[in-house]
Coordinates of C-alpha atoms and ligand atoms in Angstrom, one line a residue:
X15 CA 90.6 73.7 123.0
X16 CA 94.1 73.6 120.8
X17 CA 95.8 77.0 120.1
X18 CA 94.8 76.2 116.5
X19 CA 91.5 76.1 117.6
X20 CA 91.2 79.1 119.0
X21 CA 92.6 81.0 116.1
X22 CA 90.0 78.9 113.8
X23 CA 87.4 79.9 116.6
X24 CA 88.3 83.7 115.6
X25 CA 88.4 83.5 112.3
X26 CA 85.4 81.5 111.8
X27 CA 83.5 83.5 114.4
X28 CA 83.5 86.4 112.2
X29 CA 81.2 84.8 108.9
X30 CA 79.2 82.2 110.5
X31 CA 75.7 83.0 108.4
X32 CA 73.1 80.8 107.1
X33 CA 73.1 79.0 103.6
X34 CA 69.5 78.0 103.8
X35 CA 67.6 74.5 103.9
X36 CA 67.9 74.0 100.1
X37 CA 72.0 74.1 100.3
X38 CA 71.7 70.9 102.5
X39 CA 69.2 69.3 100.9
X40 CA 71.7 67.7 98.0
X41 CA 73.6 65.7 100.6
X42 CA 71.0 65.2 103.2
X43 CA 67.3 64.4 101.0
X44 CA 65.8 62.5 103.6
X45 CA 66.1 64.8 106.7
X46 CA 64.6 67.7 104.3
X47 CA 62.1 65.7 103.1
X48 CA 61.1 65.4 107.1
X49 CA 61.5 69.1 107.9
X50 CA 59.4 70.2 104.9
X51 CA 56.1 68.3 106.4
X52 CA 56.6 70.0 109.7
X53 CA 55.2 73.4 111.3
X54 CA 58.7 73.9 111.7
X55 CA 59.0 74.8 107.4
X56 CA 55.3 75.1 107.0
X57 CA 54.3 77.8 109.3
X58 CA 56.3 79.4 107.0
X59 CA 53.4 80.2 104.3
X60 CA 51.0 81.2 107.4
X61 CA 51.5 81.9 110.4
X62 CA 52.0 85.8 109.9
X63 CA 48.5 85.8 108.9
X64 CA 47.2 84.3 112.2
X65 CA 45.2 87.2 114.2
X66 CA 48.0 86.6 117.0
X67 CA 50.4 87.3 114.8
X68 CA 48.9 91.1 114.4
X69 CA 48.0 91.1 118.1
X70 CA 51.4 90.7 119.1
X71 CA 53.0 92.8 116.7
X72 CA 51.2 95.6 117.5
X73 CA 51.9 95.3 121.0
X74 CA 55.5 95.9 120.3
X75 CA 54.9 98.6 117.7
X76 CA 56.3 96.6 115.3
X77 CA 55.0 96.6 111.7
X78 CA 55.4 93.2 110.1
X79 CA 56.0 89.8 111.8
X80 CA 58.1 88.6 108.9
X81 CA 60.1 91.6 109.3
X82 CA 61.0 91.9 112.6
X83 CA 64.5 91.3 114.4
X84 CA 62.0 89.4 117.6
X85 CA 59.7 87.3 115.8
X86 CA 62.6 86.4 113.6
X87 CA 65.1 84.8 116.5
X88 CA 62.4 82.4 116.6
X89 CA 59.9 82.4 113.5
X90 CA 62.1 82.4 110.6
X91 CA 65.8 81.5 109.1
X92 CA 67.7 84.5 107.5
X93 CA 68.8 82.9 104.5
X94 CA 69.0 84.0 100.5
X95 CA 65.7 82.5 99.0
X96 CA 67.7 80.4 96.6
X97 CA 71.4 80.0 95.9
X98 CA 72.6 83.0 95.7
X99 CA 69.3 84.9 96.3
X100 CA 67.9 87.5 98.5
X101 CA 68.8 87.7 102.1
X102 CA 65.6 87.7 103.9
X103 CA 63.6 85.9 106.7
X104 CA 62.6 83.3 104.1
X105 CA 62.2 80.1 105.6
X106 CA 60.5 79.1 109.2
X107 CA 62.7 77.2 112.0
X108 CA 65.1 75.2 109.6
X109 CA 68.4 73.3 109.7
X110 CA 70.5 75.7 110.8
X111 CA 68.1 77.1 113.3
X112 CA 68.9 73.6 115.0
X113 CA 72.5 72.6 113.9
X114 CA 74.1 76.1 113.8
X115 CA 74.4 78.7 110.9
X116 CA 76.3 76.6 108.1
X117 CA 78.6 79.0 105.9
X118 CA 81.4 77.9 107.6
X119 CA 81.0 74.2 108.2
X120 CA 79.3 73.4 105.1
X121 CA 82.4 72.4 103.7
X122 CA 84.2 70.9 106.4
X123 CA 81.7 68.5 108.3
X124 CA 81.2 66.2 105.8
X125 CA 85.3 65.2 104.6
X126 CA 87.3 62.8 105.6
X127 CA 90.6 63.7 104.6
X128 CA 92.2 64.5 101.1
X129 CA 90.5 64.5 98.5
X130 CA 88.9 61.0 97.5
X131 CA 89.7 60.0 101.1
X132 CA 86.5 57.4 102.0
X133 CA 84.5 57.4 105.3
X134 CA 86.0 54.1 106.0
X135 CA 89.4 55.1 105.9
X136 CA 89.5 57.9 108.0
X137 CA 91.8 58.1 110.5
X138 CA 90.9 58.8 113.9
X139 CA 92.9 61.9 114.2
X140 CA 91.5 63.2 111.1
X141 CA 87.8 62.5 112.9
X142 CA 88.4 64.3 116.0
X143 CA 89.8 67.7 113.8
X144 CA 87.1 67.5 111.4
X145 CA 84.5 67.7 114.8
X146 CA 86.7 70.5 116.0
X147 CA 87.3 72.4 113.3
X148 CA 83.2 72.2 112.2
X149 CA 82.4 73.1 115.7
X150 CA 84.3 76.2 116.0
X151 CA 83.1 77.1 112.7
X152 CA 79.4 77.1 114.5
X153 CA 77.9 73.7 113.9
X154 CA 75.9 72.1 116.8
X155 CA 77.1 68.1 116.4
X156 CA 73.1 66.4 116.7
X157 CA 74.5 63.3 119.5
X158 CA 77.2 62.0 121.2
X159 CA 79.7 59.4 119.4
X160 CA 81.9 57.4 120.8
X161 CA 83.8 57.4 117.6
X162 CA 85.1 61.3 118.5
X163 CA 87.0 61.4 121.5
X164 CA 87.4 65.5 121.3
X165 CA 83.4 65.6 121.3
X166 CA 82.3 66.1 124.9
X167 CA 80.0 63.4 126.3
X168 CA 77.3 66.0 127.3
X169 CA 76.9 67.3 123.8
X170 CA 73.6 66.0 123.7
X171 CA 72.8 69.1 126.3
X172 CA 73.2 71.4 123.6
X173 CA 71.1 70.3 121.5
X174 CA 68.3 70.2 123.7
X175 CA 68.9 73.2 125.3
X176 CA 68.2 74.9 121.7
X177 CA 64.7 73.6 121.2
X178 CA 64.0 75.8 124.5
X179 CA 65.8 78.5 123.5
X180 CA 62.6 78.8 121.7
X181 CA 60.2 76.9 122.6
X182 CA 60.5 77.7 126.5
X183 CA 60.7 81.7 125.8
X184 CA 64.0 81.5 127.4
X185 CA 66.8 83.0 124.7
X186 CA 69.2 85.3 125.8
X187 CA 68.8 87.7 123.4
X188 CA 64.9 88.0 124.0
X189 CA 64.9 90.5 126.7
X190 CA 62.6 90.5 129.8
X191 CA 60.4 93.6 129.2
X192 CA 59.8 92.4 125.5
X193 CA 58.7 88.7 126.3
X194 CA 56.3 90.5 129.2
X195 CA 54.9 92.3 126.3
X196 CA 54.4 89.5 123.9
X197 CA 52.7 87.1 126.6
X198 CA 50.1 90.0 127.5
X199 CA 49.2 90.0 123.9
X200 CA 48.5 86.3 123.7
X201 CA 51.7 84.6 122.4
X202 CA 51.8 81.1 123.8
X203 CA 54.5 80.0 126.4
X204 CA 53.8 76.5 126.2
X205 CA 55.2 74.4 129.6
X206 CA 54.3 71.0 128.5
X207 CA 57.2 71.3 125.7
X208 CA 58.6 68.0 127.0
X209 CA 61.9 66.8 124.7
X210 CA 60.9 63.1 124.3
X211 CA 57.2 64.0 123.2
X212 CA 58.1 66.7 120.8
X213 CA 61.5 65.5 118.8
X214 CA 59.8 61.9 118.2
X215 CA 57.0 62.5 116.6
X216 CA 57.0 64.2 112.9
X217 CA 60.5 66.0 113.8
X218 CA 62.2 62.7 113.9
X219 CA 65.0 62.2 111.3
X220 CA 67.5 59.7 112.7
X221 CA 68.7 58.6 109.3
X222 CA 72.4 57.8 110.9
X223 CA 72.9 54.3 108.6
X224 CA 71.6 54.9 105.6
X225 CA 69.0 57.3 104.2
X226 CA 66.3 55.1 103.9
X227 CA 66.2 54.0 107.3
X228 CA 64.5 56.5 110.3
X229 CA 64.6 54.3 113.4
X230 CA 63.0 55.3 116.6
X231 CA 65.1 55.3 119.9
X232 CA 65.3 52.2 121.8
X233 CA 63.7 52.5 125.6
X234 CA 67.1 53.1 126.9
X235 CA 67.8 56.0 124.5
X236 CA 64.4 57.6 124.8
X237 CA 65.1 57.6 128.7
X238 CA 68.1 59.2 128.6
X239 CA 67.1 61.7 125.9
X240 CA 64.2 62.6 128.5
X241 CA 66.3 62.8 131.2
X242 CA 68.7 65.0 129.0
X243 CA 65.6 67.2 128.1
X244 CA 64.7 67.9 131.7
X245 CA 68.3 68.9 132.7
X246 CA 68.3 71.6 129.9
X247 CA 64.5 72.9 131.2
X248 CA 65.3 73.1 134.4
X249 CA 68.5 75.0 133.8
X250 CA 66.5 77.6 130.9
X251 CA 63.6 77.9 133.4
X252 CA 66.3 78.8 136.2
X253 CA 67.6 81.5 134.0
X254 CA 64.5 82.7 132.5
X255 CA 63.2 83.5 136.0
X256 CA 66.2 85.7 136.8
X257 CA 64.8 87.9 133.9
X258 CA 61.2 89.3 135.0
X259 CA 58.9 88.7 137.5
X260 CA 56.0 89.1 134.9
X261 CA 53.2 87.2 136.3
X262 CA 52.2 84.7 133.5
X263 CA 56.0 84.2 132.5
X264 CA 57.0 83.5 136.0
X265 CA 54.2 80.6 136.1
X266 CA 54.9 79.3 133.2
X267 CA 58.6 78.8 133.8
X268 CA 57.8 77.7 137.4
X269 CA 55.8 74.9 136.4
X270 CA 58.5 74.0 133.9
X271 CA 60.9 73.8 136.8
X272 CA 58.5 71.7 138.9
X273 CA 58.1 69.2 136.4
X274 CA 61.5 69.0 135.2
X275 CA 62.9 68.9 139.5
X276 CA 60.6 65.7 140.0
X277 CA 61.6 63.9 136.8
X278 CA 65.6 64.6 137.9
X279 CA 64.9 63.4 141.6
X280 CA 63.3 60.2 140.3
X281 CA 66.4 59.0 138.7
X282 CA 68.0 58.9 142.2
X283 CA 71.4 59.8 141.0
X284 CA 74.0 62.4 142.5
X285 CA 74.0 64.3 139.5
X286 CA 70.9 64.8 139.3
X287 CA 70.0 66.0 143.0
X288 CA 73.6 68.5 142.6
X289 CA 71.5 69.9 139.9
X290 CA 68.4 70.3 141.3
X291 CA 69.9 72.1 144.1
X292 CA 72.2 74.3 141.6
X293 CA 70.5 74.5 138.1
X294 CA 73.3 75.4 135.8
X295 CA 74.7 74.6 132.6
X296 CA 77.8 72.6 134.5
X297 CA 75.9 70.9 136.7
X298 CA 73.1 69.7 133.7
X299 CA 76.3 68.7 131.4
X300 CA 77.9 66.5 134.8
X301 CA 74.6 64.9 134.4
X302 CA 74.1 64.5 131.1
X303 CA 77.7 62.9 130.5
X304 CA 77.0 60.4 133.2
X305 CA 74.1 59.0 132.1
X306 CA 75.8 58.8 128.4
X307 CA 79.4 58.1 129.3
X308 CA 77.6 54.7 131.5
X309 CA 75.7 54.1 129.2
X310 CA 72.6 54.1 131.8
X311 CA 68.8 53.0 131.0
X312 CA 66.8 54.7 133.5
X313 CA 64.0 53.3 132.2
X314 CA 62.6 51.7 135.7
X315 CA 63.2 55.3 137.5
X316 CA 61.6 57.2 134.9
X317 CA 60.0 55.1 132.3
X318 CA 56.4 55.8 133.9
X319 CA 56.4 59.6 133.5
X320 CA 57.4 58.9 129.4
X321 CA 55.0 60.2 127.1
X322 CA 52.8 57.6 125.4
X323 CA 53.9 57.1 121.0
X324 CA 50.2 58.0 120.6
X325 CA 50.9 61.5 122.2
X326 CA 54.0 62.2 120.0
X327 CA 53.5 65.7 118.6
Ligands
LIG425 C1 78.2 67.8 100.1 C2 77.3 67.0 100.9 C3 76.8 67.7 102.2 C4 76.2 68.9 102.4 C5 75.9 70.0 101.3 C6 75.8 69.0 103.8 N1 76.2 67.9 104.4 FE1 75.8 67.4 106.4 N2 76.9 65.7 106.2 C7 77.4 65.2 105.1 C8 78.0 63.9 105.3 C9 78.7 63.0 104.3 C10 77.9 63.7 106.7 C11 78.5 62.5 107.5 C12 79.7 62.9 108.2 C13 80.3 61.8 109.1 O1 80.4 60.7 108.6 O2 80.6 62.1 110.2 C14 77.2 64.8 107.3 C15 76.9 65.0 108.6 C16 76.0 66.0 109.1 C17 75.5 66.0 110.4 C18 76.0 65.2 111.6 C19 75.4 63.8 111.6 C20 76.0 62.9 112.7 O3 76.2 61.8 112.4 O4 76.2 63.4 113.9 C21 74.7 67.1 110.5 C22 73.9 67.7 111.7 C23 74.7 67.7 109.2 N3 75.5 67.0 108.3 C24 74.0 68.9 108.9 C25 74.1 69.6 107.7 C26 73.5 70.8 107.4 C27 72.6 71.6 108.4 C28 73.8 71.2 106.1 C29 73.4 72.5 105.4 C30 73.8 73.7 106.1 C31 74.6 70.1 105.6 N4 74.8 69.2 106.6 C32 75.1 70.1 104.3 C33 77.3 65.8 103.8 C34 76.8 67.0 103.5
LIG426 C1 61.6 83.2 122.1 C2 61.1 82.6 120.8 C3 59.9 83.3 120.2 C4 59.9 84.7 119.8 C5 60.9 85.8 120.1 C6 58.6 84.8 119.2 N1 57.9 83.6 119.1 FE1 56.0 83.3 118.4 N2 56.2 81.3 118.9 C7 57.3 80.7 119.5 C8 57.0 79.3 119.6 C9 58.0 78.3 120.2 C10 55.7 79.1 119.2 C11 54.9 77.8 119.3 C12 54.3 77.7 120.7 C13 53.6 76.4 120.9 O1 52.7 76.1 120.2 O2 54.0 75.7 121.8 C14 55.2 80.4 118.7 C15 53.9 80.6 118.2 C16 53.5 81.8 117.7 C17 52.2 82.0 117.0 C18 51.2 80.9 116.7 C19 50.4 80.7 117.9 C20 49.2 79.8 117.6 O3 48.8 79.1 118.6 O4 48.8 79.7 116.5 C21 52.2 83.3 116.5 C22 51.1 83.9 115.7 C23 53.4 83.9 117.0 N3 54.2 83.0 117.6 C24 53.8 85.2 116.7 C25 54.9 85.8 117.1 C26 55.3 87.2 116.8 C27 54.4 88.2 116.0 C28 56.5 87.4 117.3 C29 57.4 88.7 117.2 C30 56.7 89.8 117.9 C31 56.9 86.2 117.9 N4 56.0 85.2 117.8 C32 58.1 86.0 118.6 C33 58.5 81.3 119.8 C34 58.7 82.7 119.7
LIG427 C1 64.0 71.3 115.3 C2 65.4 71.1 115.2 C3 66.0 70.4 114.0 C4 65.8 70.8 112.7 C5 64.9 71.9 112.2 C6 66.6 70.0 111.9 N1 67.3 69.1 112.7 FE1 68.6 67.7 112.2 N2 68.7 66.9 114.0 C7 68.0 67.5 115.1 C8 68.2 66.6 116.3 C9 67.6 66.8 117.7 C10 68.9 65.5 115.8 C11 69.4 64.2 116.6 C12 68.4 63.1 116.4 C13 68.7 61.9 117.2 O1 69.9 61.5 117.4 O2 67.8 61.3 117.7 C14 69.2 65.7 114.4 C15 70.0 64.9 113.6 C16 70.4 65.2 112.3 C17 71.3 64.4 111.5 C18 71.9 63.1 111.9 C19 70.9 62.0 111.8 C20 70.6 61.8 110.3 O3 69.4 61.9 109.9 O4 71.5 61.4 109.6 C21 71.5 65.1 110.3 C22 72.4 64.7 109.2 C23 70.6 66.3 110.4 N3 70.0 66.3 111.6 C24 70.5 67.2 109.3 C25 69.4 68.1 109.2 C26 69.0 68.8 108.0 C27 69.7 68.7 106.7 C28 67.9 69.6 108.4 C29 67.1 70.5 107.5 C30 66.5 69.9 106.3 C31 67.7 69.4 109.8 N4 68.6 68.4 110.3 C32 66.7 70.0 110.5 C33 67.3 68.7 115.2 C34 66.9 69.3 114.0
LIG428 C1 64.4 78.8 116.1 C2 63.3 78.4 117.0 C3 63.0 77.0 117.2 C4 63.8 75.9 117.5 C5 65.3 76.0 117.8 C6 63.0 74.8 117.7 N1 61.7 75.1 117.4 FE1 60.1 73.8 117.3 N2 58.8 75.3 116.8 C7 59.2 76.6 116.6 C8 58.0 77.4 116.3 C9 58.0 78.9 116.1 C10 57.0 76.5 116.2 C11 55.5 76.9 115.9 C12 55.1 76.8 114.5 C13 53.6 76.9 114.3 O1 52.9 77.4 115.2 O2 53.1 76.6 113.3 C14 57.5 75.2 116.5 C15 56.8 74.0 116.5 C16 57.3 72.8 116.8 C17 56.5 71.5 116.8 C18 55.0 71.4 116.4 C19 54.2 71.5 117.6 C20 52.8 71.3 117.5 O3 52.0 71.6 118.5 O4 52.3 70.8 116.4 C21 57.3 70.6 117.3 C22 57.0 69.1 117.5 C23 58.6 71.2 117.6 N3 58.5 72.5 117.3 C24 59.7 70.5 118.1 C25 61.0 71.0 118.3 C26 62.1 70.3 118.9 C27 62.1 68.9 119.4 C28 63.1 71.2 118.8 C29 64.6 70.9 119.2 C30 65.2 69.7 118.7 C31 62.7 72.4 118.3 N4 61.3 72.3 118.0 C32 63.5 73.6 118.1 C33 60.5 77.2 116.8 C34 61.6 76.4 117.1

C-alpha cells in the first residue's frame, strides 16, 4: 500500500459504521430488491421468536437475542432504522454485513473523477485510487477485475471467507467457550455450507451490465468460485479448530476440512496440495490468484462434486 494509503487507512479506520440497506438501495434497486426476499432480510421479523432463539439465549445468560453483542456479529446489522434514525440491531445479515460497513465508502466507490466525470472516461489511474481509497475506507470489492490493477487477484478469497465467518461458526471475535455454549443449546453449525450451492440460488445478484440483467456464472466461473470456496473453508475450519476442542464443534469443523481437503486435491494443482498441507490465508490467496490470474476452468477436475441448480439453496 502507498504512504497515502496508509494515512487514509488511519483516518478512515476510525468511523467505518454502517449506513443501512435502505442508503444503498437508491443506487443499487435491483440487488435490494434480491436481499429483501432472502432469510438473510427476512429472518429479520422472526427468528428471535424461534424456541432456539430462547434456548440459546438463556444458555448464555443473555436476555434478548436482538439485543445481544453475540447473536448480533451474526443475526443482525447495527444500522439507524431509517436515515438518520435509531441505531439499533435493525436489519438481519444485510449489505454491509457482506461488502463492509459503508460510512466511509459510500461516497467514494461509485465516482469516477470530478464532478460530471462519466464511467467511460475514467482514467485508469483514477480506477485503481478510487479501489484503494474505498478499500481502506472498509469496503469488501465483490470480484476480481481485470480493469484494477491495484486490486489483488485473490480478492475473491475475501469474500468468501466472510460467508464463513458466519456461517461456519468460525469469526474471530466469537470466542471458543461461548460458541461451546451456543452448540450445547442447539444452535446449528451447518458443514454442508458449500459456496457454489448457497450464493447461487436466491442470494444471487450479479447485476454487473445493467440492472435488469442477473446472469448465472458460466461452468468455468462456478468452478473456480467452488474451488475459491473450499480454499476459504479449509483455512476457517483450520483456525476454528485451534479454538476448542468442544466435541460437536470439533466434528463439525472436521468434516468441513475433509470435504474441502478432497475437493482441493482433485484439482491436482501445486497450490492447492501447498495448501492442503499448510491451510492459511497465504497459501488459500496463492491459490485462488492462480486459478483467476489463468484464467483456469477446472471443470473436468471438479465439475462432478458441483452441486446440482435444483439443489441451489
Ligand atoms: C449514489 C449511488 C450509489 C450508492 C448510494 C451506493 N452505490 Fe454502490 N455503486 C454505485 C456505482 C455507480 C457503482 C459502480 C462503480 C464502478 O463502475 O466501478 C457501485 C459499485 C458497487 C459495488 C461493486 C460492484 C463491482 O462491480 O465490483 C458494490 C459491492 C457496491 N457498490 C455496494 C454498495 C453498498 C453496500 C452501498 C450502501 C452502503 C452502496 N453501494 C451505495 C453507486 C452507488
Ligand atoms: C458466528 C455466527 C453466529 C452467531 C454468533 C450466532 N448465530 Fe445463530 N445462526 C448463525 C447461522 C449462520 C445460522 C443459520 C445456520 C444454518 O441454517 O445453516 C444461525 C441460525 C440461528 C437460528 C435459527 C435456527 C433454525 O434452524 O431455525 C437461531 C434461532 C439462532 N441462530 C439463534 C442465535 C442466538 C440466540 C445467538 C446469540 C446467542 C446466535 N444465534 C448467534 C450464525 C450465528
Ligand atoms: C450474503 C452476502 C451478500 C449480501 C447480503 C449482499 N451482497 Fe452484494 N455481493 C455479494 C457477492 C458474493 C457478490 C459477487 C457476486 C458475483 O460476482 O457472482 C456481490 C455482488 C454485488 C455487486 C456487484 C454485482 C451487481 O449486482 O452489480 C453489488 C453492486 C452489490 N453486491 C451490492 C449489494 C447491495 C446493495 C446489497 C444489499 C441490498 C448486497 N449487495 C447484499 C454478497 C452479498
Ligand atoms: C453476518 C453473518 C452472515 C454472513 C456474512 C452471511 N450469512 Fe448467510 N445467513 C446468515 C444467517 C444468520 C442465516 C440464517 C437466517 C435464518 O435462519 O432465517 C443465513 C442464511 C443464509 C441462506 C439461507 C439458507 C437456507 O437454508 O435457506 C443462504 C443461502 C445464505 N445465508 C448464503 C450466504 C452466502 C453465500 C454468504 C456469503 C456470500 C452469506 N450467506 C454470508 C448469516 C450470514
Amino acid at each position: 500500500m502507498t504512504a497515502a494509503g496508509f494515512m487514509l487507512a488511519g483516518a478512515a479506520a476510525q468511523a467505518q459504521e454502517n449506513v443501512g440497506p435502505f442508503e444503498c438501495k437508491d443506487c443499487h434497486g435491483a440487488e435490494y430488491a434480491v436481499w429483501e426476499n432472502t432469510p438473510h432480510a427476512e429472518s429479520y421479523k422472526d427468528i428471535h421468536k424461534r424456541d432456539l432463539a430462547d434456548k440459546v439465549t438463556d444458555a448464555l445468560g443473555e436476555r434478548s437475542m436482538k439485543r445481544s453483542d453475540t447473536c448480533g456479529q451474526c443475526h443482525y446489522t447495527e444500522a439507524p432504522n431509517k436515515p438518520g434514525g435509531r441505531v439499533s440491531n435493525n436489519f438481519g445479515p444485510s449489505c454491509e454485513s457482506c461488502h463492509g460497513p459503508g460510512s466511509e465508502y459510500i461516497n467514494i466507490h461509485n465516482v469516477y473523477g470530478p464532478k460530471g466525470t462519466k464511467k467511460e472516461d475514467e482514467s485508469a489511474e483514477h480506477k485503481n485510487k478510487r479501489y484503494e481509497e474505498s478499500t481502506a475506507a472498509g469496503m469488501r470489492w465483490p470480484r476480481w477485475r481485470k480493469d484494477i490493477p491495484a486490486m489483488p487477484a485473490s480478492q475473491n478469497y475475501a469474500v468468501a471467507q466472510n460467508c464463513f465467518n458466519c456461517h461456519g461458526m468460525a469469526r474471530d471475535s466469537l470466542d471458543a467457550e461461548t460458541a461451546g455454549k451456543m452448540l450445547d443449546a442447539g444452535h446449528p453449525l451447518n458443514p454442508d455450507f458449500e459456496l457454489v450451492k448457497y450464493s447461487q440460488g436466491q442470494v444471487r445478484h450479479r447485476f454487473y451490465e445493467s440492472q435488469s440483467e442477473n446472469p448465472e456464472m458460466t461452468p468455468a466461473e462456478l468452478s473456480r468460485f467452488f474451488v475459491t470456496g473450499q480454499a476459504a473453508s479449509l483455512v476457517q475450519a483450520a483456525n476454528a479448530l485451534k479454538k476448542t476442542d468442544h466435541p460437536k464443534y470439533v466434528a463439525a469443523q472436521n468434516a468441513r476440512a475433509d470435504k474441502a481437503k478432497a475437493a482441493l486435491e482433485a484439482t491436482g494443482l501445486a497450490e492447492a496440495k501447498a495448501l492442503i498441507a499448510d491451510p492459511t490465508e497465504e497459501k488459500a490467496r496463492a491459490l485462488v490468484a492462480k486459478i483467476y490470474t489463468e484464467d483456469m476452468d477446472l471443470t473436468a477436475q471438479v465439475g462432478s462434486m458441483l452441486p446440482a441448480k435444483s439443489d441451489y439453496k
